[in-house]
Tab-separated table of C-alpha atoms and ligand atoms in Angstrom:
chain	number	residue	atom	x	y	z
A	1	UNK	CA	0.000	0.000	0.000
A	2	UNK	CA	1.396	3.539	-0.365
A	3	UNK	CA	1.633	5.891	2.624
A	4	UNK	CA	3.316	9.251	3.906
A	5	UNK	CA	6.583	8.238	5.100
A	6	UNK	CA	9.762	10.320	6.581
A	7	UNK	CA	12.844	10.430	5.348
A	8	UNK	CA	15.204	9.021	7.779
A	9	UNK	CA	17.955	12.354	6.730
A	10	UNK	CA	16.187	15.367	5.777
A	11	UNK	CA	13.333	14.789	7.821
A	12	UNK	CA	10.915	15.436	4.467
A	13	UNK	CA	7.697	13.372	4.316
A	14	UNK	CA	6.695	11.667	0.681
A	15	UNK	CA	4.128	9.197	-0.427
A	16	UNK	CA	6.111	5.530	-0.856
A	17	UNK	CA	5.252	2.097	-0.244
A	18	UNK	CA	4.545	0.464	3.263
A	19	UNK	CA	3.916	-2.987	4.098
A	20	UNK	CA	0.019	-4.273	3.802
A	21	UNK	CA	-1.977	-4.444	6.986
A	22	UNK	CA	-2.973	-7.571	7.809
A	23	UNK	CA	-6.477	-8.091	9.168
A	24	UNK	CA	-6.523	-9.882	12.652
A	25	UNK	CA	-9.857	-12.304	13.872
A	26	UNK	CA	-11.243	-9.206	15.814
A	27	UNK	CA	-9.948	-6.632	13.628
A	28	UNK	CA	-11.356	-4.657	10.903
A	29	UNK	CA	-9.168	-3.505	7.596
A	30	UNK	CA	-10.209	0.238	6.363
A	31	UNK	CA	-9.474	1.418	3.213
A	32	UNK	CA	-8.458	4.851	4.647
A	33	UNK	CA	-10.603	8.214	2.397
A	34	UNK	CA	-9.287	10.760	4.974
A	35	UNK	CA	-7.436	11.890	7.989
A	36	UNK	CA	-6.403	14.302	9.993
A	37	UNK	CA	-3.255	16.002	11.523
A	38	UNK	CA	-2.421	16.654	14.922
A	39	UNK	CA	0.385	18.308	17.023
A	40	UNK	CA	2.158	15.197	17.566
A	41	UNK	CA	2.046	14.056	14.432
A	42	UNK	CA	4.508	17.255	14.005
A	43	UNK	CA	6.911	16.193	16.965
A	44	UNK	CA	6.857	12.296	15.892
A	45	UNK	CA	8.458	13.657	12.335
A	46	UNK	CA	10.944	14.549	14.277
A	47	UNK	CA	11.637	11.608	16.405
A	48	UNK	CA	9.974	13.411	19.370
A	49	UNK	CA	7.209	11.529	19.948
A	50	UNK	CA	7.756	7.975	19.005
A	51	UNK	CA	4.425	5.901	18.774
A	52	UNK	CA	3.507	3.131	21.176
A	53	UNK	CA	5.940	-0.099	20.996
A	54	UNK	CA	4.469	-2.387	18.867
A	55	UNK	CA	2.264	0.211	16.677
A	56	UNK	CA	2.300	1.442	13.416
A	57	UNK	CA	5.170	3.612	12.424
A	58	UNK	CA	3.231	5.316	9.697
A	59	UNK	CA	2.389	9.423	11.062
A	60	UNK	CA	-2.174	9.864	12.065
A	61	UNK	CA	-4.081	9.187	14.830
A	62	UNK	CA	-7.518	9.510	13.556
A	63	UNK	CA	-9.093	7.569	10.181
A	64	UNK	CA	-12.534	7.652	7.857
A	65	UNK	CA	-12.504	5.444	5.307
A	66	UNK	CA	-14.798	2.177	4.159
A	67	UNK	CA	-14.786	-1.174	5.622
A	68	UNK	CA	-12.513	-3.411	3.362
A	69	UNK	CA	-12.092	-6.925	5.309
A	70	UNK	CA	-14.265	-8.136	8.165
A	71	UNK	CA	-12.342	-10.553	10.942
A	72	UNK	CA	-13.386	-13.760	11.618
A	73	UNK	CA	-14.556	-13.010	14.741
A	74	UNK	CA	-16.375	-9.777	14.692
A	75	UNK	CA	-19.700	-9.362	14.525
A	76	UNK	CA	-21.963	-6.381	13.789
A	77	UNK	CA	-19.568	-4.914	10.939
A	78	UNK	CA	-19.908	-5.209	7.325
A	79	UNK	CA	-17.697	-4.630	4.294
A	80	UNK	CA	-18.478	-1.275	2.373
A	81	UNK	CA	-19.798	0.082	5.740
A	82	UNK	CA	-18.295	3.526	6.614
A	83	UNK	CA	-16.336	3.864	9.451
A	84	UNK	CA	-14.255	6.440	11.669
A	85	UNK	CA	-11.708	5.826	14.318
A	86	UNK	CA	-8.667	6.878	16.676
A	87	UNK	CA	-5.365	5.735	15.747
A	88	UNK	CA	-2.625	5.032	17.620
A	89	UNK	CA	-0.461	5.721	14.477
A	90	UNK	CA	-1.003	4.702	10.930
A	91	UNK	CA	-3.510	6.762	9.225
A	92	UNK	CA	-1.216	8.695	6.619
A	93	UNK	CA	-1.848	5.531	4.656
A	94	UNK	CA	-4.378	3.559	2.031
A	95	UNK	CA	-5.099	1.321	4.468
A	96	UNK	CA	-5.163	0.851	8.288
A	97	UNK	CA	-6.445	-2.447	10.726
A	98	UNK	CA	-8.412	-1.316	13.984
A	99	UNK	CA	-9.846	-3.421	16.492
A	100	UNK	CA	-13.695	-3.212	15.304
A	101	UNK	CA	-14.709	-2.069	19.218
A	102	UNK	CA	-12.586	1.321	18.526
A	103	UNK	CA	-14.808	1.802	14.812
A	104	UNK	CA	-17.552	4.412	14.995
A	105	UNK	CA	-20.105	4.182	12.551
A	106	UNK	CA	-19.877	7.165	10.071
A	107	UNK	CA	-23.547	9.450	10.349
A	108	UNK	CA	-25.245	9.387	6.729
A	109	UNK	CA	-24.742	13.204	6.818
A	110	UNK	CA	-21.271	13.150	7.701
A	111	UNK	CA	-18.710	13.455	4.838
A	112	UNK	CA	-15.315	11.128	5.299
A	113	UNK	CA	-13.358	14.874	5.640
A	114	UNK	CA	-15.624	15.860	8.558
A	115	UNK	CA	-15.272	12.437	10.070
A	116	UNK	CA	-12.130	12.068	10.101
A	117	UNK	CA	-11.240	15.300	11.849
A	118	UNK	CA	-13.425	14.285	15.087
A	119	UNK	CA	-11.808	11.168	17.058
A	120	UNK	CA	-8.682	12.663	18.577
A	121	UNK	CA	-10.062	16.363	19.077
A	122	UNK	CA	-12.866	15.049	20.447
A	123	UNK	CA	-12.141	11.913	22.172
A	124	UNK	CA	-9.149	14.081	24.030
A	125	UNK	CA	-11.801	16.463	24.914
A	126	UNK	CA	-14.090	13.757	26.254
A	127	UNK	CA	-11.337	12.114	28.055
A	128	UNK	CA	-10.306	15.067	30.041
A	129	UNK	CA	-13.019	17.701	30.448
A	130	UNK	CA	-15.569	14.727	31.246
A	131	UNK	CA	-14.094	11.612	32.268
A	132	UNK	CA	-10.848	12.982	34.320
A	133	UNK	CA	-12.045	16.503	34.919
A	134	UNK	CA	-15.188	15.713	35.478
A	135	UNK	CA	-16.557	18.966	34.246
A	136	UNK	CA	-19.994	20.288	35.578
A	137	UNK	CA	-23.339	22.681	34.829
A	138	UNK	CA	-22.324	25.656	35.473
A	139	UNK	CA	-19.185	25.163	36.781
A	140	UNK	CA	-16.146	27.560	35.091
A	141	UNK	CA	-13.985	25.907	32.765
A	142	UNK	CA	-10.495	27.482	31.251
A	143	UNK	CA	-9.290	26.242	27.825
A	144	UNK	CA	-6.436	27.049	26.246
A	145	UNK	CA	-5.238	26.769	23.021
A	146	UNK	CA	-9.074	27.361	22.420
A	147	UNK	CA	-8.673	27.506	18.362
A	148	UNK	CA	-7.120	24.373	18.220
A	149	UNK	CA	-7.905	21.189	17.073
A	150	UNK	CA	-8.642	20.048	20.645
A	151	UNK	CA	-10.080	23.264	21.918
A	152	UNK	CA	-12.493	23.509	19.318
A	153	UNK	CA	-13.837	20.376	20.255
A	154	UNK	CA	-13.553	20.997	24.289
A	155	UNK	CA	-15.497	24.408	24.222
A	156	UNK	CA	-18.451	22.754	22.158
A	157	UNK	CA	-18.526	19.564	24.876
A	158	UNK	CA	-18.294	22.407	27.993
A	159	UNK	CA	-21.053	24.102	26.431
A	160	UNK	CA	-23.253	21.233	26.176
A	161	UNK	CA	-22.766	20.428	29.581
A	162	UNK	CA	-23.493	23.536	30.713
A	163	UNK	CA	-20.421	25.246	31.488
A	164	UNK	CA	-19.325	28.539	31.179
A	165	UNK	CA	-16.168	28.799	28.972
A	166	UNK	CA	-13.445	30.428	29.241
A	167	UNK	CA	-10.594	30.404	26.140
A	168	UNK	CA	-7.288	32.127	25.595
A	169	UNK	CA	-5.507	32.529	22.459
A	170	UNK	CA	-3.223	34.149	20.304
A	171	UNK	CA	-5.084	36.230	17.495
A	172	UNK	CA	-8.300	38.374	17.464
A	173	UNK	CA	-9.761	36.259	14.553
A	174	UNK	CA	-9.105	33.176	16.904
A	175	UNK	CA	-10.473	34.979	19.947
A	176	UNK	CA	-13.658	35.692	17.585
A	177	UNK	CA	-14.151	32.287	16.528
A	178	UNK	CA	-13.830	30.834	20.033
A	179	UNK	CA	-16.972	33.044	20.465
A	180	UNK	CA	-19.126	32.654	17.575
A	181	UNK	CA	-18.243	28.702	18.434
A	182	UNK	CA	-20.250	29.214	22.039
A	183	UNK	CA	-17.271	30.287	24.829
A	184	UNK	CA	-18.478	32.776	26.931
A	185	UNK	CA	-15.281	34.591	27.086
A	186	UNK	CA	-11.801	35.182	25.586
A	187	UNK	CA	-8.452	36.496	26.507
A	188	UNK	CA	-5.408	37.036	24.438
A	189	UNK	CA	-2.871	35.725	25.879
A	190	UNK	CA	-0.180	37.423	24.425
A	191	UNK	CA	-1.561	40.353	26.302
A	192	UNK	CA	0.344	38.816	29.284
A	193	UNK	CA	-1.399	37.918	32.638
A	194	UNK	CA	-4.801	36.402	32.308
A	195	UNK	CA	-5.204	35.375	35.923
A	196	UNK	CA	-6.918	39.110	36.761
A	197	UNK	CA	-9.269	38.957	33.525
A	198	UNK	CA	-10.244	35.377	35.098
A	199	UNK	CA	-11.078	36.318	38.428
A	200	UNK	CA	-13.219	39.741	37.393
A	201	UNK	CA	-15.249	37.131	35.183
A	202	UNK	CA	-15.107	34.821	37.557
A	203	UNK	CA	-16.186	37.068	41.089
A	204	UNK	CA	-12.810	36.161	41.976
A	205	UNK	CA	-13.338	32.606	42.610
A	206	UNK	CA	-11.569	31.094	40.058
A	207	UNK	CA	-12.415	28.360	37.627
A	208	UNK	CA	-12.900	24.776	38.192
A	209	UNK	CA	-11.198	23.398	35.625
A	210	UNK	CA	-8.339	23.917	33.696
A	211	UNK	CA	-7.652	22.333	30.156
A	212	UNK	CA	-3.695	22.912	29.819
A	213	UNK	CA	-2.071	22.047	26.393
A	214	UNK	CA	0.734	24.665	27.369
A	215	UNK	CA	2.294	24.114	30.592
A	216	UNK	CA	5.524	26.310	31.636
A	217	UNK	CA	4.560	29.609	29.909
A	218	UNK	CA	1.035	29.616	31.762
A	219	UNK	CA	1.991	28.092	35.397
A	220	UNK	CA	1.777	30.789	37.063
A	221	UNK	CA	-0.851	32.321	35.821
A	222	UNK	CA	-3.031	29.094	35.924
A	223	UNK	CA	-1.992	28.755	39.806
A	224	UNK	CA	-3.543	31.908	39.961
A	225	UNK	CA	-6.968	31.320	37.800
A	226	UNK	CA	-7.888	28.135	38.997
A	227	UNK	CA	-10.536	28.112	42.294
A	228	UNK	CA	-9.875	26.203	45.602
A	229	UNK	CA	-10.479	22.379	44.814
A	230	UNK	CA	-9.868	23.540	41.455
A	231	UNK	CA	-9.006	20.297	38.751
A	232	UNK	CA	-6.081	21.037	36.565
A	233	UNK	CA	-5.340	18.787	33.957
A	234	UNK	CA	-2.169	19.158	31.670
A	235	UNK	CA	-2.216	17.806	28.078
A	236	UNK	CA	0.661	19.118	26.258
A	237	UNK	CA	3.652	21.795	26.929
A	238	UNK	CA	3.455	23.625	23.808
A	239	UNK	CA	4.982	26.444	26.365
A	240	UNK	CA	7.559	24.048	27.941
A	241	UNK	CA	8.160	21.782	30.123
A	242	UNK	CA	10.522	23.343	33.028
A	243	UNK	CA	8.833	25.273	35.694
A	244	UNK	CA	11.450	26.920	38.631
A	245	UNK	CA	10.668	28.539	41.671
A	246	UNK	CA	7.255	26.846	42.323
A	247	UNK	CA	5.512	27.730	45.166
A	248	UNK	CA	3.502	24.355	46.199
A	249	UNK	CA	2.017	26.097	48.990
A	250	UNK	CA	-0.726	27.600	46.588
A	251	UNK	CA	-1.520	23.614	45.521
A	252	UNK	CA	-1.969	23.152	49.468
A	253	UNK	CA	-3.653	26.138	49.807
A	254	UNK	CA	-6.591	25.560	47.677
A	255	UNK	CA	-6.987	22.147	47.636
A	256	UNK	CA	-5.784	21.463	43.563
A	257	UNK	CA	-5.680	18.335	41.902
A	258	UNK	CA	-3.603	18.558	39.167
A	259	UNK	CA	-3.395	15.756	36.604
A	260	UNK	CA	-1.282	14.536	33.535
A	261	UNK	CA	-3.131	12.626	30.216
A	262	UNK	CA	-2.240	11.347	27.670
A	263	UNK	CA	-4.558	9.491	25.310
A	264	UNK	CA	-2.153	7.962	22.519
A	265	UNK	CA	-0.593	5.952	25.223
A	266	UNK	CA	-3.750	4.010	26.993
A	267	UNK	CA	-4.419	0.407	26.208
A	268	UNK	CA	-6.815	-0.641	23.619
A	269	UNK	CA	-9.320	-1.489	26.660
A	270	UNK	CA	-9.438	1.995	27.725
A	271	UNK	CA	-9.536	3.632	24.279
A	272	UNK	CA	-12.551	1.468	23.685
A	273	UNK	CA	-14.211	2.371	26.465
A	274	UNK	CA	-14.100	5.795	26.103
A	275	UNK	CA	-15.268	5.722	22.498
A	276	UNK	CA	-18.063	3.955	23.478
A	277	UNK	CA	-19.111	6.785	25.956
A	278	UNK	CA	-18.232	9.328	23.871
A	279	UNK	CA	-20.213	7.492	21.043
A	280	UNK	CA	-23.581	7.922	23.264
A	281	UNK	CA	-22.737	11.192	24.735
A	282	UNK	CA	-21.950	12.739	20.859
A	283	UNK	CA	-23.219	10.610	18.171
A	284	UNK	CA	-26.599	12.154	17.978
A	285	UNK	CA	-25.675	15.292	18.685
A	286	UNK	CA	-23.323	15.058	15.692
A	287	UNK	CA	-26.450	13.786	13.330
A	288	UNK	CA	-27.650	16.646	14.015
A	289	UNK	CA	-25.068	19.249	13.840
A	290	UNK	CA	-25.171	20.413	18.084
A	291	UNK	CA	-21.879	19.308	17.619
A	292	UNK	CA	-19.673	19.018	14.799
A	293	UNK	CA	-16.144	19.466	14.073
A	294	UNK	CA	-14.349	22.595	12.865
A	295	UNK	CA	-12.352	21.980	9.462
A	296	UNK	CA	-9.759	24.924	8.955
A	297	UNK	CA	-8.168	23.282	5.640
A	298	UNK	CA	-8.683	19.819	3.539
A	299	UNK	CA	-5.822	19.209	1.523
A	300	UNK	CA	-4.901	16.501	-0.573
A	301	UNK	CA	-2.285	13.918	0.793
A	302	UNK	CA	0.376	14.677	-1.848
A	303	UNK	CA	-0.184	18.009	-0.383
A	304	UNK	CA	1.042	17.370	3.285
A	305	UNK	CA	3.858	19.110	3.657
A	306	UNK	CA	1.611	22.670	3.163
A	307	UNK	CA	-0.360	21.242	5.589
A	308	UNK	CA	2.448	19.960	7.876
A	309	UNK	CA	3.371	23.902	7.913
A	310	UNK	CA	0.393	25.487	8.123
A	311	UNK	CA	0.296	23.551	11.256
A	312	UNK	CA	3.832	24.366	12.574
A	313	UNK	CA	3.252	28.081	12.114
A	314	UNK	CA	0.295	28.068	14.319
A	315	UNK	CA	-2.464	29.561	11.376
A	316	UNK	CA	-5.283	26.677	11.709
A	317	UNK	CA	-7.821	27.278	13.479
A	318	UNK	CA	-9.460	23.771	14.086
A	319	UNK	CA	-8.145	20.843	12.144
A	320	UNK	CA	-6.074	19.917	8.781
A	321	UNK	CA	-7.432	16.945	7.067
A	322	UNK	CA	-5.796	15.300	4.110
A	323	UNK	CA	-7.430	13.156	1.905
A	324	UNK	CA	-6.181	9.716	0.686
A	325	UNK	CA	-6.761	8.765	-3.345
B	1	NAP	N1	-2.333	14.500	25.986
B	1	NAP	C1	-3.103	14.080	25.005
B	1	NAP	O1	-3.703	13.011	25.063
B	1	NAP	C2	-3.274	14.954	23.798
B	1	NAP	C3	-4.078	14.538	22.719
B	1	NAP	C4	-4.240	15.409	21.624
B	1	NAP	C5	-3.600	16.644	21.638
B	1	NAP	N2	-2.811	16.982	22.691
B	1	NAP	C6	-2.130	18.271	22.755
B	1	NAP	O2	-3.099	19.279	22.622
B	1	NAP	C7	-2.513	20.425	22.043
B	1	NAP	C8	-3.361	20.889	20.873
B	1	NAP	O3	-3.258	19.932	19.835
B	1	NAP	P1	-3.907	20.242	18.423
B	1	NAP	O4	-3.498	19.165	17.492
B	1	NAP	O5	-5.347	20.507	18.621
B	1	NAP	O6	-3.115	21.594	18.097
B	1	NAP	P2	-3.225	22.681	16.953
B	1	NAP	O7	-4.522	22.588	16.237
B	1	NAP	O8	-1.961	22.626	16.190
B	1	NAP	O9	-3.249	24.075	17.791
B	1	NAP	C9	-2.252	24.422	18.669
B	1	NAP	C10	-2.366	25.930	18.968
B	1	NAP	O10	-1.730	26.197	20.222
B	1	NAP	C11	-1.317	27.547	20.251
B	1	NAP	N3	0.048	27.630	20.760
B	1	NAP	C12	1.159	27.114	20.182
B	1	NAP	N4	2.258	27.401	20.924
B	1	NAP	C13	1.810	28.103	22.001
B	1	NAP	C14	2.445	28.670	23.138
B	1	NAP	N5	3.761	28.560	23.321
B	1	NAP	N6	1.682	29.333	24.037
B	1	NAP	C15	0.349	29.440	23.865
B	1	NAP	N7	-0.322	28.916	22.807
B	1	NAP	C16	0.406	28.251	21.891
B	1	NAP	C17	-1.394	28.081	18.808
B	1	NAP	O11	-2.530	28.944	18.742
B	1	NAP	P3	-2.423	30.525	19.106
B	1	NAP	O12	-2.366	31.239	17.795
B	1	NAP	O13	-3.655	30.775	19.879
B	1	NAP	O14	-1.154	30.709	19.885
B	1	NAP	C18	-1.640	26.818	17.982
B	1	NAP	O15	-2.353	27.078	16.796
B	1	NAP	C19	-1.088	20.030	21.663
B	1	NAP	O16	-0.237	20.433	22.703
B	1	NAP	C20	-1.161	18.529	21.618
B	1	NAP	O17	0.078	17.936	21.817
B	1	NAP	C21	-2.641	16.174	23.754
């Protein structure tokens, strides 16, 4: 099959030829129609983020394509049935094999392009605003990053569960379309400080959750945002990785829980689980456009590097989907 490899020297990515997947007894094989990029797909390229031993070496987390082959074993799946799925790599390619609990059934309405720009976004989102950060009505939620792939997704889940949403990021027209997507309200970061703009929207209580994709940059500022009892949970460290001089008294003080996640990394078990409550929690909600995922570019795959940039020099705003032909 052909797929977007790396060269081993320059680093460049190009369409060549990769083995064939083979299709296991409880497996499904997908002939792959689109997928999407994400962040790490950018630091794997560089032999920053190597995938999970044993997995697919091939960059993409996150599939649509059509059922090809049907395992022995598995039941309730059909060839020529549409399908989308999270990846723990594999999905620059014509093909990919996923165990068929992981495959989501593809909405009539839904195009492959929109479908495969939702699992990782919005599976991450699920994972840690719901199942980990166990996000409430009207409790206040802070997301960061809140034009990304990811924080697209998270401020449409927070609003259907009631929260009020709080984004920062790094452009007016991102700010803007954080809004028009349903957060309540938005900070520039690159205006410095946020903490005081989050307490005057927030009576000075703080909020009760923070979604961090940025880490060292923001640590200060998100010990002083986030409320007594406060959930914290860090994602990424787009802003580094090294904090100094931290004062754990304030993590005494009020009470915060601060977590780490990662999704890419959690066993099969667990990644089927939480599709299958995302799956009841979103799927209809998707049919009917409540929520749906925000496409900034569809490219096609020969196209990637443009896309692999686009990317790196922060200008999407939601997700970069190629398509495979
Ligand atoms: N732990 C997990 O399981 C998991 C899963 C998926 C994704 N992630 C992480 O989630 C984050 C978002 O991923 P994505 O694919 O959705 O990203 P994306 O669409 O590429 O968006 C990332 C955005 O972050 C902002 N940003 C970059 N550097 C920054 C900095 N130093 N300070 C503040 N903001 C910065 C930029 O927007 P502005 O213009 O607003 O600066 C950029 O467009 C990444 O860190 C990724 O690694 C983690």
């Amino acid at each position: 099959m052909k797929a977007v490899l790396i060269d081993e020297i320059t680093k460049d990515l190009y369409i060549g030829q990769a083995t064939d997947s083979v299709c296991g007894e409880n497996e499904l094989l997908v002939r792959v129609k689109a997928t999407s990029l994400n962040r790490a797909d950018l630091l794997q390229r560089e032999g920053k983020y190597p995938p999970p031993k044993g997995e697919s070496t091939i960059l993409g987390l996150e599939m649509a394509g059509i059922v090809e082959q049907v395992g022995e074993q598995v039941t309730g799946w059909e060839i020529g049935e549409r399908v989308f799925a999270l990846l723990p790599g594999g999905g620059y390619a014509e093909k990919v094999v996923i165990p068929s609990k992981m495959a989501m059934r593809i909405p009539n309405n839904i195009s492959y392009t929109d479908a495969a720009a939702i699992p990782e976004a919005f599976l991450t989102a699920y994972l840690n605003l719901v199942t980990l950060g166990d996000l409430k009505e009207k409790e206040y939620v802070l997301i960061h990053a809140g034009a990304s792939g990811v924080g697209t997704a998270a401020i449409q889940l927070a609003k259907e569960i009631g929260a009020a949403v709080i984004v920062t990021a790094g452009s007016k027209e991102k700010l803007d379309y954080c809004l028009s997507l349903g957060a309540d309200f938005a900070i520039n970061y690159k205006d410095g400080d946020f903490s005081d703009k989050v307490m005057e929207i927030t009576n000075n209580q703080g909020v009760d959750l923070i979604l961090d994709f940025i880490g060292a940059s923001f640590w200060q500022y998100n010990v002083n945002s986030i409320s007594i009892d406060g959930r914290w949970v860090l994602i990424g460290t787009l802003g580094g990785n090294k904090v100094s001089d931290v004062n754990i008294g304030a993590f005494l003080a009020k009470r915060i829980k601060y977590m780490g996640s990662t999704l890419r990394t959690r066993t099969p078990e667990f990644k089927i689980e939480l599709t299958e409550a995302f799956s009841q929690f979103a799927l209809d909600k998707i049919k009917v456009g409540t929520i749906r995922p925000v496409i900034d570019k569809v490219y096609n795959w020969t196209d990637v590097e443009e896309a692999h940039n686009r990317m790196k020099e922060n200008r999407n705003i939601g997700k970069l989907v190629l398509e495979i032909d």
